[in-house]
Amino acid sequence: MPSYRSLFRTPEFTPLFLAAAAQTAAQTMGGLALGTLVYRATGSPLLSGLSMFGPALAQVVGATLLLSGSDRLPPRTALSAIAAAFAAATAFQAVPGLPPGALLAMVLLLGLVAALGGGVRWGLLNEILTKDGYLPGRSLFNILNGLTQTVGFATGGLLLAVISPRGCLLIAAALYLTAALTLRLGLTARPPRTTGRPSVAATWHTNAVLWSSRPRRLTYLGLWVPNGLVVGCESLYVSYAPESAGMLFACGAVGMLAGDVTVGRLLPPALRAHLATPLLLLLAVPYLAFAAHPPLPVALVCVTVASVGFGAGLVQQERLMSLTPDALSGHALGLHSAGMLTMQGVSAAVAGSLAQVTSPATGMTVMAAASVAVTSALAPAGRTPARNTAVRADAEA
């Protein structure tokens, strides 16, 4: 397996990596600022959670209409245009006097655009790296995500103490613009991975092909549902501890970083393949402690430990790639990303609704219990052989 250092000697990996860092920093700082802005204006846990995780709700529309573009658009053009669109929209959100409805509408529009971006980015990563390089490469991106979220949420929390949420949104817009320029100048002009024009019909056809295999269906459900339910817990951080939400998000990012390093670099493949279910249970079980309304220090420990379980995603993605032909890799990874983020958005809405009529702690407990139940029901997926005739059939279709 290639080392992390060797990945940076791969052409185009570094600009893709740096642009992802800027975009993640923008997303964390901007999301925290927007969630705080909406909560201060409305006092609603539901609207606050939707403002931070609402873009995920639009992912299902993007996965239905746009995802065929993941393999049918030039990657450099698509990625730089998407980052520029996020820069413009985030700057718009900083305009004073906008009603919460307008802010949420822009959030949903960004989610629609983001559905395409995930497929393009991860398909390009799979194209840039060798077969045995994808797992460490994705692991390194996850580590970057954890580190950047840690710094981004901590910095965002500090900035919100000294400047307005709108000022933080403008900083986030500048970071998105930096990512757009990095992608445009750092990537080469590669052709699309497959022929044909992006269309709704092409998107539906490929979705149907990917969904036709039972092992892939179970893998997708395992990637989407337990993870999404736990993100519903995360969407209530602002309403659970309004003055310390940045600390909770930062601790979650630290735990996610630890899980990604452990799974991506320290565990041998033979052991790693059997850890999806235990890691998914770890992801949810610590949140059950919120039934006792723990004080902040205990809550920080629970969040950190639970987030180690996000390392399950690497195991599941490796399995998904083993079940998918190369020509569909971008679309398959885009469907994973879109479905996961959609479930996160749905879970944020459900968790916010529960918190609205009960309490944030109760909402977090219920979402965690649901995640445990789903993981237990899907556990047989991890015992299905990863290689099967579906891959050959897809390649011939």
Short mmCIF file of C-alpha atoms in Angstrom, two decimals, residues 147-331:
data_model
loop_
_atom_site.label_atom_id
_atom_site.label_comp_id
_atom_site.label_asym_id
_atom_site.label_seq_id
_atom_site.Cartn_x
_atom_site.Cartn_y
_atom_site.Cartn_z
CA LEU A 147 -7.94 18.29 10.93
CA THR A 148 -9.54 21.08 8.93
CA GLN A 149 -12.84 20.68 10.74
CA THR A 150 -11.03 20.78 14.08
CA VAL A 151 -9.25 23.99 13.16
CA GLY A 152 -12.23 25.40 11.26
CA PHE A 153 -14.77 24.91 14.03
CA ALA A 154 -12.35 26.11 16.71
CA THR A 155 -11.43 29.15 14.62
CA GLY A 156 -15.04 29.75 13.73
CA GLY A 157 -16.02 29.64 17.39
CA LEU A 158 -13.31 32.17 18.25
CA LEU A 159 -14.22 34.43 15.34
CA LEU A 160 -17.88 34.40 16.31
CA ALA A 161 -16.84 35.74 19.71
CA VAL A 162 -15.14 38.79 18.17
CA ILE A 163 -16.86 39.40 14.82
CA SER A 164 -20.36 38.86 13.47
CA PRO A 165 -21.59 35.66 11.80
CA ARG A 166 -21.80 37.64 8.54
CA GLY A 167 -18.09 38.44 8.78
CA CYS A 168 -17.36 34.73 9.15
CA LEU A 169 -19.48 34.00 6.07
CA LEU A 170 -17.38 36.43 4.02
CA ILE A 171 -14.19 34.68 5.17
CA ALA A 172 -15.74 31.37 4.10
CA ALA A 173 -16.58 32.84 0.68
CA ALA A 174 -12.95 33.90 0.24
CA LEU A 175 -11.82 30.35 1.06
CA TYR A 176 -14.18 28.90 -1.56
CA LEU A 177 -12.79 31.32 -4.12
CA THR A 178 -9.25 30.23 -3.21
CA ALA A 179 -10.27 26.62 -3.82
CA ALA A 180 -11.71 27.50 -7.23
CA LEU A 181 -8.47 29.18 -8.31
CA THR A 182 -6.36 26.29 -6.98
CA LEU A 183 -8.37 23.76 -8.97
CA ARG A 184 -8.36 25.83 -12.14
CA LEU A 185 -4.60 26.47 -12.06
CA GLY A 186 -3.42 23.19 -10.50
CA LEU A 187 -5.33 20.52 -12.40
CA THR A 188 -4.76 19.52 -16.01
CA ALA A 189 -7.53 19.53 -18.60
CA ARG A 190 -8.55 15.88 -18.51
CA PRO A 191 -11.34 14.59 -20.75
CA PRO A 192 -14.49 13.04 -19.24
CA ARG A 193 -14.12 9.44 -18.06
CA THR A 194 -16.94 8.21 -20.27
CA THR A 195 -18.71 9.37 -23.41
CA GLY A 196 -22.18 10.82 -23.80
CA ARG A 197 -23.91 13.94 -22.57
CA PRO A 198 -25.05 14.28 -18.96
CA SER A 199 -28.80 13.75 -18.75
CA VAL A 200 -31.54 12.72 -16.38
CA ALA A 201 -32.06 9.50 -18.35
CA ALA A 202 -28.35 8.59 -18.11
CA THR A 203 -28.39 9.34 -14.38
CA TRP A 204 -31.42 7.11 -13.79
CA HIS A 205 -29.99 4.29 -15.89
CA THR A 206 -26.67 4.19 -14.06
CA ASN A 207 -28.37 4.51 -10.68
CA ALA A 208 -30.50 1.50 -11.60
CA VAL A 209 -27.43 -0.49 -12.66
CA LEU A 210 -25.63 0.30 -9.41
CA TRP A 211 -28.71 -0.47 -7.32
CA SER A 212 -29.40 -3.78 -9.11
CA SER A 213 -26.73 -5.67 -7.14
CA ARG A 214 -27.83 -6.77 -3.65
CA PRO A 215 -24.30 -6.53 -2.13
CA ARG A 216 -24.03 -2.96 -3.45
CA ARG A 217 -27.49 -2.08 -2.12
CA LEU A 218 -26.58 -3.28 1.35
CA THR A 219 -23.25 -1.46 1.18
CA TYR A 220 -24.95 1.77 0.16
CA LEU A 221 -27.49 1.49 2.98
CA GLY A 222 -24.66 0.88 5.44
CA LEU A 223 -22.85 3.97 4.15
CA TRP A 224 -25.93 6.17 4.25
CA VAL A 225 -28.22 5.39 7.16
CA PRO A 226 -26.23 4.78 10.40
CA ASN A 227 -23.87 7.64 9.56
CA GLY A 228 -26.75 9.98 8.69
CA LEU A 229 -28.63 9.28 11.91
CA VAL A 230 -25.56 10.17 13.98
CA VAL A 231 -25.10 13.39 12.02
CA GLY A 232 -28.64 14.15 13.18
CA CYS A 233 -27.17 14.10 16.69
CA GLU A 234 -24.45 16.51 15.57
CA SER A 235 -27.00 18.91 14.11
CA LEU A 236 -28.24 19.59 17.66
CA TYR A 237 -24.90 20.74 19.06
CA VAL A 238 -25.79 24.42 18.66
CA SER A 239 -29.09 24.05 20.52
CA TYR A 240 -27.61 21.67 23.15
CA ALA A 241 -24.72 23.99 24.05
CA PRO A 242 -25.10 27.30 22.17
CA GLU A 243 -21.89 28.81 23.55
CA SER A 244 -19.78 25.64 23.17
CA ALA A 245 -20.97 24.13 19.89
CA GLY A 246 -17.61 24.86 18.29
CA MET A 247 -15.88 22.73 20.94
CA LEU A 248 -18.27 19.83 20.33
CA PHE A 249 -17.72 19.97 16.59
CA ALA A 250 -13.94 20.22 17.08
CA CYS A 251 -13.89 17.17 19.39
CA GLY A 252 -15.94 15.25 16.86
CA ALA A 253 -13.39 16.11 14.20
CA VAL A 254 -10.55 14.89 16.44
CA GLY A 255 -12.29 11.56 16.95
CA MET A 256 -12.95 11.22 13.22
CA LEU A 257 -9.27 11.92 12.54
CA ALA A 258 -8.23 9.17 14.96
CA GLY A 259 -10.59 6.69 13.32
CA ASP A 260 -9.39 7.49 9.80
CA VAL A 261 -5.71 7.16 10.71
CA THR A 262 -6.33 3.86 12.48
CA VAL A 263 -8.37 2.33 9.67
CA GLY A 264 -6.43 3.85 6.78
CA ARG A 265 -2.88 3.15 7.93
CA LEU A 266 -2.67 0.96 11.02
CA LEU A 267 -5.05 -1.94 10.46
CA PRO A 268 -4.16 -4.84 8.13
CA PRO A 269 -6.67 -5.52 5.32
CA ALA A 270 -7.73 -8.88 6.74
CA LEU A 271 -8.79 -7.28 10.03
CA ARG A 272 -10.12 -4.08 8.49
CA ALA A 273 -12.68 -5.94 6.38
CA HIS A 274 -14.47 -7.20 9.52
CA LEU A 275 -14.70 -3.89 11.39
CA ALA A 276 -17.49 -2.05 9.60
CA THR A 277 -20.24 -3.14 12.01
CA PRO A 278 -18.24 -2.63 15.25
CA LEU A 279 -17.18 0.84 14.10
CA LEU A 280 -20.74 1.80 13.20
CA LEU A 281 -21.90 0.71 16.65
CA LEU A 282 -19.12 2.76 18.23
CA LEU A 283 -20.34 5.72 16.18
CA ALA A 284 -23.76 5.67 17.85
CA VAL A 285 -23.55 4.07 21.29
CA PRO A 286 -21.78 6.95 23.15
CA TYR A 287 -24.60 9.32 22.18
CA LEU A 288 -27.00 7.23 24.26
CA ALA A 289 -25.36 8.87 27.29
CA PHE A 290 -27.06 12.13 26.33
CA ALA A 291 -30.25 10.67 27.81
CA ALA A 292 -28.75 11.69 31.17
CA HIS A 293 -28.12 15.29 29.97
CA PRO A 294 -24.37 15.06 30.66
CA PRO A 295 -22.36 18.18 31.50
CA LEU A 296 -20.14 19.63 28.80
CA PRO A 297 -16.88 17.79 29.71
CA VAL A 298 -18.64 14.41 29.59
CA ALA A 299 -20.39 15.37 26.37
CA LEU A 300 -17.05 16.27 24.79
CA VAL A 301 -15.63 12.85 25.68
CA CYS A 302 -18.70 11.04 24.30
CA VAL A 303 -18.53 12.96 21.03
CA THR A 304 -14.80 12.31 20.61
CA VAL A 305 -15.09 8.56 21.24
CA ALA A 306 -18.15 8.18 19.05
CA SER A 307 -16.56 9.97 16.09
CA VAL A 308 -13.81 7.36 15.88
CA GLY A 309 -16.55 5.19 14.39
CA PHE A 310 -16.64 7.34 11.24
CA GLY A 311 -13.66 5.21 10.16
CA ALA A 312 -16.26 2.64 9.09
CA GLY A 313 -16.78 4.70 5.96
CA LEU A 314 -13.32 3.79 4.64
CA VAL A 315 -14.02 0.08 5.05
CA GLN A 316 -17.36 0.42 3.31
CA GLN A 317 -15.97 2.53 0.44
CA GLU A 318 -13.23 -0.01 -0.19
CA ARG A 319 -15.93 -2.65 -0.41
CA LEU A 320 -18.03 -0.51 -2.76
CA MET A 321 -15.09 -0.05 -5.15
CA SER A 322 -14.50 -3.81 -5.17
CA LEU A 323 -18.10 -4.24 -6.31
CA THR A 324 -18.06 -1.55 -9.01
CA PRO A 325 -16.52 -1.49 -12.53
CA ASP A 326 -14.02 1.30 -13.23
CA ALA A 327 -16.23 3.02 -15.83
CA LEU A 328 -18.85 3.68 -13.15
CA SER A 329 -16.51 4.65 -10.32
CA GLY A 330 -17.25 8.37 -10.34
CA HIS A 331 -21.00 7.85 -10.49
#
